[in-house]
mmCIF file of C-alpha atoms in Angstrom:
data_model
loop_
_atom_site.group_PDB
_atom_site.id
_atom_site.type_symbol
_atom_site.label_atom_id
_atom_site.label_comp_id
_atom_site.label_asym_id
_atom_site.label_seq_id
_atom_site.Cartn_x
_atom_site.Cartn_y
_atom_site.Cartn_z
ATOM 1 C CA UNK A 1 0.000 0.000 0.000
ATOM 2 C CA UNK A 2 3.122 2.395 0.940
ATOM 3 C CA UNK A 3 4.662 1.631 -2.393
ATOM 4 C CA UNK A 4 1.685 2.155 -4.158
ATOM 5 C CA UNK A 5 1.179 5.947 -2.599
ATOM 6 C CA UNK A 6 4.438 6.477 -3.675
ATOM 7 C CA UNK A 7 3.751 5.448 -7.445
ATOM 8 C CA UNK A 8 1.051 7.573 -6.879
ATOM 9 C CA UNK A 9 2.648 10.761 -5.665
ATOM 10 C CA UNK A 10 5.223 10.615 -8.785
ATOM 11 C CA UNK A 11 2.890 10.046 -11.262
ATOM 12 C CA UNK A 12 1.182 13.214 -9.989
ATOM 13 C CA UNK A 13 4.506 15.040 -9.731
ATOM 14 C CA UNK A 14 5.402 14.316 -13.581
ATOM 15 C CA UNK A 15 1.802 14.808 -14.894
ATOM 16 C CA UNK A 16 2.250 18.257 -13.318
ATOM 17 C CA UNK A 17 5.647 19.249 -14.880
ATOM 18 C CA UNK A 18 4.264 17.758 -17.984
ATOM 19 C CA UNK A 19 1.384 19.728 -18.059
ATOM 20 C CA UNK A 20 3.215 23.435 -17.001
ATOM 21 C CA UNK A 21 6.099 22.175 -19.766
ATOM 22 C CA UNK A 22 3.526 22.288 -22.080
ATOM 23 C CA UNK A 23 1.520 25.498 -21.204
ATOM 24 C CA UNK A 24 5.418 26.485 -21.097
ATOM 25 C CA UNK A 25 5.853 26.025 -25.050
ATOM 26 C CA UNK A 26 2.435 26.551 -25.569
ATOM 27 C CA UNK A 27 3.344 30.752 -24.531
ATOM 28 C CA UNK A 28 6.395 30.856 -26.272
ATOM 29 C CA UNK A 29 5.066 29.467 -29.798
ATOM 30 C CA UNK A 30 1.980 31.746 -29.391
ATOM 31 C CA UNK A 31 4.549 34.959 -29.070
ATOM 32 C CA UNK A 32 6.681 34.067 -31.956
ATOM 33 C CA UNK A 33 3.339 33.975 -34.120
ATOM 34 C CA UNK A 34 2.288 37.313 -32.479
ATOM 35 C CA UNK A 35 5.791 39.017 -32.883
ATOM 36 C CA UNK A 36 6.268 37.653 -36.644
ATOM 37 C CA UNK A 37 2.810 38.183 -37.924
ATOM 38 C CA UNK A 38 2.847 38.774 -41.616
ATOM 39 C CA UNK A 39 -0.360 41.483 -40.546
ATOM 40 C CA UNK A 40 2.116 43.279 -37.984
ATOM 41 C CA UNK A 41 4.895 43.060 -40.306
ATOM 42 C CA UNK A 42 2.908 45.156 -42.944
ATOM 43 C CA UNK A 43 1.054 47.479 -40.887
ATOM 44 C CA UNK A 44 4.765 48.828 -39.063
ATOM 45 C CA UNK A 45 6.010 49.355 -43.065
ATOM 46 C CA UNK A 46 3.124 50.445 -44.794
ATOM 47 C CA UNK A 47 1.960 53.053 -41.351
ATOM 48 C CA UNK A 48 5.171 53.684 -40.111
ATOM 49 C CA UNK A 49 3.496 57.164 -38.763
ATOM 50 C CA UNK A 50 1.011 55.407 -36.507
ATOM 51 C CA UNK A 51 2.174 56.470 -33.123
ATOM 52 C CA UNK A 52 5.766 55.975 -33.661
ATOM 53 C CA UNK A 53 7.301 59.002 -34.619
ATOM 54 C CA UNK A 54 9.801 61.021 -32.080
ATOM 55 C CA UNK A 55 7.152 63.859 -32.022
ATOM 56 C CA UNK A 56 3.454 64.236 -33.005
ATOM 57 C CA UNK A 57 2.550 66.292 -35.798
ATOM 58 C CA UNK A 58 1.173 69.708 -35.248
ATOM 59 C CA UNK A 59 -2.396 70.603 -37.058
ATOM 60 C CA UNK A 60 -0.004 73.037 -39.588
ATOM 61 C CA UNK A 61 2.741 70.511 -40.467
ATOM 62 C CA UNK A 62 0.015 67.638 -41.235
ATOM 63 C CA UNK A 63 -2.016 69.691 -43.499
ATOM 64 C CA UNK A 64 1.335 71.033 -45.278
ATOM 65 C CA UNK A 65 2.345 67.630 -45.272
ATOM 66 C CA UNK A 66 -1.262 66.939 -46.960
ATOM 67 C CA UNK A 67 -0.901 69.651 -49.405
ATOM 68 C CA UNK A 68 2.095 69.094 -50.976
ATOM 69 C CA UNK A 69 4.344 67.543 -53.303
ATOM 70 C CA UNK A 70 5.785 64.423 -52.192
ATOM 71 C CA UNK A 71 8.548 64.341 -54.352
ATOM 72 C CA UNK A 72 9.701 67.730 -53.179
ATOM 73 C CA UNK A 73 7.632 69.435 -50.294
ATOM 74 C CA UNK A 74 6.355 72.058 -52.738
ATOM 75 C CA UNK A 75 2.692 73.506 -52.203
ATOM 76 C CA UNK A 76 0.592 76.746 -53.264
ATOM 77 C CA UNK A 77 -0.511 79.157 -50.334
ATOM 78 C CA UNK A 78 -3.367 81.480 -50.500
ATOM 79 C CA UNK A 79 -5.020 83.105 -47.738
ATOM 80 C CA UNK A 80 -8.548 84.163 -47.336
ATOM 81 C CA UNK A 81 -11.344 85.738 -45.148
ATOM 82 C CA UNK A 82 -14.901 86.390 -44.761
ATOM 83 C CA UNK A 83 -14.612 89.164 -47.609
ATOM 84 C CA UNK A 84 -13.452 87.169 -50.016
ATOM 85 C CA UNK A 85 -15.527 83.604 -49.467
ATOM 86 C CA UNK A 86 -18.696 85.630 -49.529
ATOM 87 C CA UNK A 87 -20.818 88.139 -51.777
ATOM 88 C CA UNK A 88 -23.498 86.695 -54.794
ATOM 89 C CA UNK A 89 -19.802 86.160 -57.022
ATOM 90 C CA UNK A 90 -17.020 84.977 -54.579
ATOM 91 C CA UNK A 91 -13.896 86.437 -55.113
ATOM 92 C CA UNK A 92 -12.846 82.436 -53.726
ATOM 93 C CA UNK A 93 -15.585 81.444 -56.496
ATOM 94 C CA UNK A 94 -13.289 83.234 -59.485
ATOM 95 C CA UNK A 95 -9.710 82.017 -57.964
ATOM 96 C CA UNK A 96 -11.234 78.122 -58.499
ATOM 97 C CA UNK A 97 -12.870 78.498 -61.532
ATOM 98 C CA UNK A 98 -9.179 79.827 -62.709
ATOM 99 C CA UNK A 99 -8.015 76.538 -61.903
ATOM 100 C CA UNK A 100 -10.883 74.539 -63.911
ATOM 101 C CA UNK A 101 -10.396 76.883 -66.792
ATOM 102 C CA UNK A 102 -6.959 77.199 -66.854
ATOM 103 C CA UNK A 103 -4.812 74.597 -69.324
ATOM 104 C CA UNK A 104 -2.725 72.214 -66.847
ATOM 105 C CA UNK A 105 -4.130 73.696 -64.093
ATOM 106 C CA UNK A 106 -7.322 71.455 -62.234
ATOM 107 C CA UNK A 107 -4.500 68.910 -60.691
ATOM 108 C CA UNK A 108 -2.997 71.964 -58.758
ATOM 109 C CA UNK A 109 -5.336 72.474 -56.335
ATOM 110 C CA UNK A 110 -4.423 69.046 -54.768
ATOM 111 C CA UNK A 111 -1.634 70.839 -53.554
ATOM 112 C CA UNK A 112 -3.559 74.417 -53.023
ATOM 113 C CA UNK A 113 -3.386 74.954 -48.830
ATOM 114 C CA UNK A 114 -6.235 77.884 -47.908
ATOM 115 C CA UNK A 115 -4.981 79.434 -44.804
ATOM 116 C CA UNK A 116 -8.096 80.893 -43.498
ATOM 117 C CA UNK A 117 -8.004 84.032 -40.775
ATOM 118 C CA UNK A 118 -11.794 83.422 -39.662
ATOM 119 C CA UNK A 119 -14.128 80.930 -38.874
ATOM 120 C CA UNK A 120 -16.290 81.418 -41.747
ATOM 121 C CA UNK A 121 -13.449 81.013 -44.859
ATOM 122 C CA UNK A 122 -13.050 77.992 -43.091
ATOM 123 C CA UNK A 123 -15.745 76.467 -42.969
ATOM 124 C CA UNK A 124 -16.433 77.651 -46.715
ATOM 125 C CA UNK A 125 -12.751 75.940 -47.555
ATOM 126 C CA UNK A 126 -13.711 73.032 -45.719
ATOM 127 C CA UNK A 127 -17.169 72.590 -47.436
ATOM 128 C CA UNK A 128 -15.284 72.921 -50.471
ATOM 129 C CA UNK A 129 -12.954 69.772 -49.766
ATOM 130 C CA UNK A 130 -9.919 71.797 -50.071
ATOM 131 C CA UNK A 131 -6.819 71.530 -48.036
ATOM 132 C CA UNK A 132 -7.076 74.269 -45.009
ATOM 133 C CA UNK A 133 -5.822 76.240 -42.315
ATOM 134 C CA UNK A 134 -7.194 78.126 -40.042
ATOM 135 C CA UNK A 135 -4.833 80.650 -39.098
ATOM 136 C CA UNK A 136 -4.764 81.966 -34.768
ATOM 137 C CA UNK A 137 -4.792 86.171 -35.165
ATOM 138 C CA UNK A 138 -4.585 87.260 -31.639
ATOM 139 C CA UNK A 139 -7.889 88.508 -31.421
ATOM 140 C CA UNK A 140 -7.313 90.584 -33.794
ATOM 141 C CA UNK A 141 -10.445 90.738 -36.862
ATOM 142 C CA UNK A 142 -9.446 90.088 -40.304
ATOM 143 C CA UNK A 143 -12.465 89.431 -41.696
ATOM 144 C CA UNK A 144 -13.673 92.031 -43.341
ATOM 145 C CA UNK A 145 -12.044 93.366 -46.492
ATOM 146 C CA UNK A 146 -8.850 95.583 -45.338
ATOM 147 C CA UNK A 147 -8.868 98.341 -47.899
ATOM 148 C CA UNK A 148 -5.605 99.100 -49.655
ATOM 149 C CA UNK A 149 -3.104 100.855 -47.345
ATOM 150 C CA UNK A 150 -5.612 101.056 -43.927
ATOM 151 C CA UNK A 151 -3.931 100.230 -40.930
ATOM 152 C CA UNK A 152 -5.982 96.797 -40.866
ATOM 153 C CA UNK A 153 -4.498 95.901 -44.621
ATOM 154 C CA UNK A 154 -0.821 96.234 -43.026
ATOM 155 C CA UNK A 155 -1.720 94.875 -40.275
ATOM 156 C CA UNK A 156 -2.748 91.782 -41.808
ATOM 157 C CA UNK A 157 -0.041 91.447 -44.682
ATOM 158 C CA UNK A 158 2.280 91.159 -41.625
ATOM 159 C CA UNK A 159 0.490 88.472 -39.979
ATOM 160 C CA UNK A 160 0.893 86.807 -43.243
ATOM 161 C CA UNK A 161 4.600 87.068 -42.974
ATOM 162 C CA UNK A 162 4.886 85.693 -39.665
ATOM 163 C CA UNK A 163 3.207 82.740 -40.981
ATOM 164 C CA UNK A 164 4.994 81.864 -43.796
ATOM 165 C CA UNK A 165 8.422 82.335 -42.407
ATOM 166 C CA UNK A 166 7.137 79.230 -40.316
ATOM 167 C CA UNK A 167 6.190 77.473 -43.356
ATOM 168 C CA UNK A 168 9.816 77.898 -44.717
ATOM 169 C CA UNK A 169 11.215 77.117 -41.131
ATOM 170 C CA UNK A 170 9.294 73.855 -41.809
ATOM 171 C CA UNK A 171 11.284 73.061 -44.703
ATOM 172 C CA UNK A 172 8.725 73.452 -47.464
ATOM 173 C CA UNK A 173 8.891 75.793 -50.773
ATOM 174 C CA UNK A 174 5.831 77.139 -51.981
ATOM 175 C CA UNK A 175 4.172 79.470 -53.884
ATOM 176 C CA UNK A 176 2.263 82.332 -52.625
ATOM 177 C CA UNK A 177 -0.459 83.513 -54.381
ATOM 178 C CA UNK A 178 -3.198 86.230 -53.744
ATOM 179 C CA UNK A 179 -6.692 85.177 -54.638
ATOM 180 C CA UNK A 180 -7.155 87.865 -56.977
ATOM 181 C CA UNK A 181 -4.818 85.788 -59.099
ATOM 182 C CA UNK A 182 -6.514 84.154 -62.354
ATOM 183 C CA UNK A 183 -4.131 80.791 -62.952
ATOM 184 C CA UNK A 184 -4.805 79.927 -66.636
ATOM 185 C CA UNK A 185 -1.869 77.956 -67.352
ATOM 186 C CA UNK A 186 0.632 75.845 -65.296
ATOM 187 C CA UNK A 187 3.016 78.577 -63.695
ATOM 188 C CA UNK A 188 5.662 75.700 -62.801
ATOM 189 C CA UNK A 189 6.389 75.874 -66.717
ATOM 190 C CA UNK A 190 7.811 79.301 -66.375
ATOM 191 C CA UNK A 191 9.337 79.061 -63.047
ATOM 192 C CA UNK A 192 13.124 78.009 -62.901
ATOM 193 C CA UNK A 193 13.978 74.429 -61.177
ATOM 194 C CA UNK A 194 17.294 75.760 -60.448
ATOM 195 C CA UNK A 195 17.976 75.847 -57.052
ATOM 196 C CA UNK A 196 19.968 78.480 -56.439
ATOM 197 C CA UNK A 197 17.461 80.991 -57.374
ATOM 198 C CA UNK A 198 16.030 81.342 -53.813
ATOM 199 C CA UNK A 199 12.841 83.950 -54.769
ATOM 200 C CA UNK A 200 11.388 84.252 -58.092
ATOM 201 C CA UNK A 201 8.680 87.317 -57.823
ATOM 202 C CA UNK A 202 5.899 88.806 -59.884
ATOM 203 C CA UNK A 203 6.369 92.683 -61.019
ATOM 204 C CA UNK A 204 3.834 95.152 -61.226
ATOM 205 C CA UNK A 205 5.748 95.994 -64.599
ATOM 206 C CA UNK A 206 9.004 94.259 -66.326
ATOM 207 C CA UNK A 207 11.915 96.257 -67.157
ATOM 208 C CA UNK A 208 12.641 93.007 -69.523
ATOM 209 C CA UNK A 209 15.238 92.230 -67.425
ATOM 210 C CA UNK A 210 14.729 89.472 -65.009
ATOM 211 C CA UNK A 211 17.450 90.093 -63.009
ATOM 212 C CA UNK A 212 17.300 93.662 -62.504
ATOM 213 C CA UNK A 213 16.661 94.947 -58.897
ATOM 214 C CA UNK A 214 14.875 97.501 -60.053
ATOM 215 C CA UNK A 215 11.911 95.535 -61.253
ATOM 216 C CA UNK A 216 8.491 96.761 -59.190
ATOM 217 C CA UNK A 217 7.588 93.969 -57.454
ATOM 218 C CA UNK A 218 4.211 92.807 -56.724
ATOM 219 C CA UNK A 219 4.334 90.080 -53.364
ATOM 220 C CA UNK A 220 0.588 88.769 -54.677
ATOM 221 C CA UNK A 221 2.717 86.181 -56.145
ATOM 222 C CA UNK A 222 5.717 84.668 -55.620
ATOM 223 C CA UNK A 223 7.712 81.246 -55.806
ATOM 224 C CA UNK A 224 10.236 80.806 -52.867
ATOM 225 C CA UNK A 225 12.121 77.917 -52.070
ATOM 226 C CA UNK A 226 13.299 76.935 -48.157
ATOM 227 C CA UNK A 227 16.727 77.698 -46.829
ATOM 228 C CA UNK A 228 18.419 79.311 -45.060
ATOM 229 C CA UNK A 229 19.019 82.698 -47.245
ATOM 230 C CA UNK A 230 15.104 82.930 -47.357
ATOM 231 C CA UNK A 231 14.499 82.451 -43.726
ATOM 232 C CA UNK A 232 16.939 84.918 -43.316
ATOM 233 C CA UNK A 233 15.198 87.185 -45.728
ATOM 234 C CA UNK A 234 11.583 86.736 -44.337
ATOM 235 C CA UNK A 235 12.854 87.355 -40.492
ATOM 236 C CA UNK A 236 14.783 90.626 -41.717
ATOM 237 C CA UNK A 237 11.899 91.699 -43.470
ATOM 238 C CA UNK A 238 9.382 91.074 -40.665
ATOM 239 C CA UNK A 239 11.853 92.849 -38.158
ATOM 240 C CA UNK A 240 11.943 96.248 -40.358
ATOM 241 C CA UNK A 241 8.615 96.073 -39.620
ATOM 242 C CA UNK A 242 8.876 98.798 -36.789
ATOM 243 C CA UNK A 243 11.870 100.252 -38.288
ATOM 244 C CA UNK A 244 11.813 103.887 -38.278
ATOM 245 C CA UNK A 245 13.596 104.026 -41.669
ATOM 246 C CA UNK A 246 9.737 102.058 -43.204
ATOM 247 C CA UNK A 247 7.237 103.774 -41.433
ATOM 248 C CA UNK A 248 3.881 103.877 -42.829
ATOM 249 C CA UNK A 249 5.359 101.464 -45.136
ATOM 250 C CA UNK A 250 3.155 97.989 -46.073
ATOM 251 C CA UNK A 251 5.115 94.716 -46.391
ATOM 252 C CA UNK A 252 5.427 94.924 -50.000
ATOM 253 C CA UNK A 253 7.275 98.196 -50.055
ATOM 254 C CA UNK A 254 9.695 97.372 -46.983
ATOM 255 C CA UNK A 255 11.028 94.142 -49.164
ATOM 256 C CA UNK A 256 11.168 96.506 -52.092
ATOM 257 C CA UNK A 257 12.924 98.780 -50.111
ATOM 258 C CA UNK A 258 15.729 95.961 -48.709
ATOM 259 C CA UNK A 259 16.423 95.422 -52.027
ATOM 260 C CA UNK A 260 17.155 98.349 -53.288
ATOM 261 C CA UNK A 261 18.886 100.000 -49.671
ATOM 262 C CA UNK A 262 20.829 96.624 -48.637
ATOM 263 C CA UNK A 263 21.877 95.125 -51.660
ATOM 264 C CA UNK A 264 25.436 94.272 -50.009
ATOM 265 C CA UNK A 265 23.916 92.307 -47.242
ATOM 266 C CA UNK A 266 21.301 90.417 -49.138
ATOM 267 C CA UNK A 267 23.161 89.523 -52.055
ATOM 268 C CA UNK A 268 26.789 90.029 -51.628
ATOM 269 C CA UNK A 269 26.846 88.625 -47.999
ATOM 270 C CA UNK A 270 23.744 86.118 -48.108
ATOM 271 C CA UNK A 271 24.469 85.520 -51.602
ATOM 272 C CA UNK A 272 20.388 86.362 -52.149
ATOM 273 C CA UNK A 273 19.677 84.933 -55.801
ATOM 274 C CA UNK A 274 16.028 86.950 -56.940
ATOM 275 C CA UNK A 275 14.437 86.389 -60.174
ATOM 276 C CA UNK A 276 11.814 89.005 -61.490
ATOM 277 C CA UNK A 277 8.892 87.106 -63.647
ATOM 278 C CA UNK A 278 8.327 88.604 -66.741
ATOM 279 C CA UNK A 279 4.703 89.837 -67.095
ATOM 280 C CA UNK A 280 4.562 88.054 -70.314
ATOM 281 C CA UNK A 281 4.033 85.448 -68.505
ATOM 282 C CA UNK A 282 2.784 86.701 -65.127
ATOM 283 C CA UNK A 283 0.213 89.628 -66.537
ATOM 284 C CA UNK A 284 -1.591 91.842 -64.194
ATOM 285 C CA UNK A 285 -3.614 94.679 -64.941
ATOM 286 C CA UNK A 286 -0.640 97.627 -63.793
ATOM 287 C CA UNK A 287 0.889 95.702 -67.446
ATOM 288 C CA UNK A 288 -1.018 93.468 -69.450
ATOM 289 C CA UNK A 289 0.641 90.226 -71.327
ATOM 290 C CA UNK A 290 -0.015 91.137 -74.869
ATOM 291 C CA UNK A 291 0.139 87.613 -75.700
ATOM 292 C CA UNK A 292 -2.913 84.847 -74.675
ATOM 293 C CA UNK A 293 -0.923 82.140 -75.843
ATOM 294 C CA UNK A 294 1.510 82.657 -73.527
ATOM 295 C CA UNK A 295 0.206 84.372 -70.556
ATOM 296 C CA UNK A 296 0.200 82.172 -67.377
ATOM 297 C CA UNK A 297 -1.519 83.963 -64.427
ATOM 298 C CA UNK A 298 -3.093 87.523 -64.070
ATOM 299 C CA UNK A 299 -3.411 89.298 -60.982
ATOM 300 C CA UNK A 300 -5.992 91.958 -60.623
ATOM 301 C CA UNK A 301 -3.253 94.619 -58.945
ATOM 302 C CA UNK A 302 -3.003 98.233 -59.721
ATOM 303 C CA UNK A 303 -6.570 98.115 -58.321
ATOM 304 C CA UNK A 304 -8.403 98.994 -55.201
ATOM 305 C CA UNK A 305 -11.499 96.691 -53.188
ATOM 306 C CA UNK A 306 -13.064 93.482 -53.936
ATOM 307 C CA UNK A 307 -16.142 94.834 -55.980
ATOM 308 C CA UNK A 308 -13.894 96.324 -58.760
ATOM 309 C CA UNK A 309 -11.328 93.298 -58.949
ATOM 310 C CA UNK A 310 -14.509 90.618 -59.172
ATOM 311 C CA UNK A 311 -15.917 93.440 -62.158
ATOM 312 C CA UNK A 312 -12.947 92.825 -63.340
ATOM 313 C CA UNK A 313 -11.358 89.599 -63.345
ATOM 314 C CA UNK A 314 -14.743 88.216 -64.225
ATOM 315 C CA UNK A 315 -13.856 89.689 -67.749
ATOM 316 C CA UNK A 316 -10.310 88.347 -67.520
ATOM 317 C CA UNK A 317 -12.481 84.821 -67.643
ATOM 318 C CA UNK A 318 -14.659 85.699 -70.364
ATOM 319 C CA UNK A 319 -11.919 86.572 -72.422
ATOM 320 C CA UNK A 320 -10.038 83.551 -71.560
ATOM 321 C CA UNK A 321 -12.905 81.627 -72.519
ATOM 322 C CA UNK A 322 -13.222 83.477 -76.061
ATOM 323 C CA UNK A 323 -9.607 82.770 -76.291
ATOM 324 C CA UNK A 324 -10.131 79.088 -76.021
ATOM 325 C CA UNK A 325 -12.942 78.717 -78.081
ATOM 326 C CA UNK A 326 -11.141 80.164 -80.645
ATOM 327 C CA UNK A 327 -8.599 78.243 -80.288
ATOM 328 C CA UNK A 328 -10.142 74.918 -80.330
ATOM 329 C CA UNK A 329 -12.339 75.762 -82.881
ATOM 330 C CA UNK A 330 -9.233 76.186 -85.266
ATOM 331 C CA UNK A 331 -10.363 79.638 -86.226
ATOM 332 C CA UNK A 332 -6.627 81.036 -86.276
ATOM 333 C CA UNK A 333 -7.318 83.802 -88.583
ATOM 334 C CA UNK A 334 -9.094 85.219 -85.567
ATOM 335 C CA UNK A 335 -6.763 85.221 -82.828
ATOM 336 C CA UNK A 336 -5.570 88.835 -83.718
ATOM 337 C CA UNK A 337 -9.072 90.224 -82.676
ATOM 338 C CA UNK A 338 -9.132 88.425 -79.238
ATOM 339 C CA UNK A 339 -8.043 91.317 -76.579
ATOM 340 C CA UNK A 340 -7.931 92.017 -72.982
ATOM 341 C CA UNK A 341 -11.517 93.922 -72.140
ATOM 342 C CA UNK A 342 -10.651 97.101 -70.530
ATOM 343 C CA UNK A 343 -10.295 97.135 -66.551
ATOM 344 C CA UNK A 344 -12.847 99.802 -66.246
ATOM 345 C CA UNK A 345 -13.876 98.794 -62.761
ATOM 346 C CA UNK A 346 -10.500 98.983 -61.555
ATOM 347 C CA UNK A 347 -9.379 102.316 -63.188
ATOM 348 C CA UNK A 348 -12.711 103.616 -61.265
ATOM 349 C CA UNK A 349 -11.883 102.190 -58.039
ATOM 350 C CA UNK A 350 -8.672 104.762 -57.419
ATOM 351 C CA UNK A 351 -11.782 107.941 -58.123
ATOM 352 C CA UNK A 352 -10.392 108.563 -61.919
ATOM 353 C CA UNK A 353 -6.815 108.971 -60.990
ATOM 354 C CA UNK A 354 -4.011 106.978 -62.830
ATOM 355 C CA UNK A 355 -3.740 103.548 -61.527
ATOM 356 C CA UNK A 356 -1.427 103.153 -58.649
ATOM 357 C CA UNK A 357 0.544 99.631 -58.521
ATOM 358 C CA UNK A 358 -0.385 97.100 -55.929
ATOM 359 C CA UNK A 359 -2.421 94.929 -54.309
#
C-alpha cells in the first residue's frame, strides 16, 4: 500500500511538470506567431506614422504635409477671409474656376493649402474639400475686407509674414499667391527648377530684365524655395517692420525697399539669388501680357477693393474663354481680334486717378 502511494505521488509530480512544460511552449510558440505576424509586419512598413514618430505632428505641419508635393515638399498658399468667401460672385468662387479653366491647371489644387483668418473662410474651404488652415490672429479681426493701405491691410499682410516664415522654417517651398490671381496655365512651366534661385517674384511691370533689382515687385505672387538665405530674408523683413527708416510702409514696399537699400547684405553677404517674372508670362492689370498664348496667371493689382477686382477679373475669364474657343475651334485667322476687355472697374476704383501699382 506504501509503495503504491508512492507510485502515486510521482505520477502526480510528472503529470504536473508535464502539463506546465507544455503550457510552457504553448506561450512561447503563441509569441513568436504574435511578434512575426505577416499582418504586424505590414502594418509597421506600410503606417510607419502610426504612433511611432519622435514627435506628433502639429495641425499646420500635417495639413502642409497633406498639401504638398511628395517628391519635393512644394505647395501653393493662399489666404482668405470672410470678404473674399462671400458676396453673390465669390472672389474664392473666381480664384477656383481659374483653376478649372486654366490649361494644366485642375491637378494643382491638390496641392492648393487655404490658410483661413476666420471661422467662416473655413468652414467655406472646408465645405469645399480643399486643403485648409485656419490661421490663430490674436484677437485681432481680419475678416472684413482691409482696404488698400488702412492700418488693418498692413496689419494683416504682416500676420501673413509671420506665418509663412514658419512654413519655410518647416522646410517646405511654396508658392504664394493672392486670390485675386486668375491661374490659366501651369506657372511651374515658367518658373526656374534651379535651385539656387532662392525667390522668383511677380512685377507690377518688367523692365525686360529678369534680373534687374529695379523691377516693381508685386508680393501677390511669388515662388520661394526653403533655406536658409530665405528664412533669413523673411525674419529681416518682418523685423523692419517697426523700423523707423519704413514707417507707414506695407510689407510689399519694406522688401522693395531691402532690395534696393541693402543690396550688399542680401546679395553680396547672403548671396540672395532673386528672379523678377516677366509679365509676359505673369500679366496683371498695372501691365497686361499682350500675348494669350503665352500668358500664365493675371493678378488683378493696380486696383483697389473686392467689388472692382470681381468686375474685373470676371472679364479676364470671359476673355479667356473666347480665347479658347477660338482656339479649339481652329479659327486662327481670328486670334488677332481676341483682346484684354478694358479694366474699367479697376481704373474707377482709385476715383479717376491713374492707376497706382499694388495689391
Amino acid at each position: 500500500m506504501m509503495e503504491y502511494s508512492k507510485n502515486r505521488i510521482g505520477y502526480l509530480i510528472l503529470l504536473v511538470i508535464i502539463v506546465a512544460g507544455a503550457i510552457h511552449i504553448a506561450s512561447l510558440i503563441s509569441g513568436f506567431f504574435k511578434i512575426s505576424s505577416p499582418l504586424k509586419y505590414f502594418q509597421c512598413n506600410l503606417l510607419p506614422n502610426s504612433g511611432f514618430d519622435d514627435a506628433p505632428k502639429d495641425e499646420l505641419e500635417d495639413v502642409l504635409e497633406k498639401a504638398s508635393m511628395r517628391n519635393n515638399k512644394t505647395l501653393i498658399i493662399a489666404i482668405v477671409n470672410k470678404a473674399y468667401v462671400g458676396g453673390e460672385k465669390p472672389m474664392l468662387d473666381l480664384f477656383l474656376e481659374s483653376f478649372w479653366l486654366g490649361e494644366d491647371t485642375r491637378q494643382l489644387v491638390d496641392n492648393l493649402l487655404l490658410v483661413a483668418v476666420d471661422r467662416i473662410a473655413y468652414n467655406r474651404c472646408k465645405f469645399l474639400r480643399l486643403h485648409c488652415y485656419n490661421l490663430e490672429t490674436n484677437g485681432t479681426d481680419f475678416s472684413e475686407e482691409k482696404f488698400y493701405m488702412s492700418r488693418e491691410f498692413i496689419d494683416m499682410m504682416w500676420r501673413r509674414t509671420v506665418f509663412l516664415i514658419d512654413v519655410l522654417k518647416r522646410g517646405y517651398n511654396f508658392i504664394f499667391t493672392d486670390t485675386d490671381v486668375m491661374w490659366l496655365r501651369d506657372p511651374f512651366q515658367h518658373l526656374s527648377l534651379n535651385k539656387t534661385i532662392d525667390l522668383q517674384v511677380s512685377c507690377d511691370k518688367f523692365n525686360k530684365n529678369q534680373w534687374s533689382t529695379a523691377n516693381p515687385i508685386n508680393t501677390g505672387f511669388y515662388f520661394i524655395r526653403s533655406n536658409n538665405n530665405t528664412i533669413s530674408l523673411f525674419q529681416r523683413w518682418h523685423d523692419n517692420k517697426n523700423n523707423s527708416n519704413y514707417t507707414g510702409m506695407k510689407e510689399q514696399d519694406v522688401l522693395q525697399q531691402m532690395i534696393h537699400s541693402e543690396k550688399s547684405l542680401l546679395f553680396n553677404q547672403m548671396g540672395l539669388k532673386i528672379r523678377y517674372l516677366d509679365t509676359l508670362y505673369f500679366s496683371g492689370f498695372c501691365q497686361d501680357s499682350p500675348n494669350m498664348g503665352l500668358v500664365t496667371t493675371v493678378h488683378a493689382n493696380c486696383c483697389r477693393g473686392i467689388s472692382a477686382k470681381v468686375g474685373d477679373l470676371g472679364s479676364v475669364l470671359r476673355d479667356w474663354k473666347k480665347y479658347l474657343g477660338t482656339v479649339n475651334g481652329g479659327s486662327v485667322n481670328n486670334m488677332s481680334d481676341i483682346r484684354w476687355s478694358s479694366h474699367v472697374n479697376c481704373h474707377n476704383s482709385w476715383g479717376h486717378h491713374e492707376p497706382v501699382p499694388k495689391v
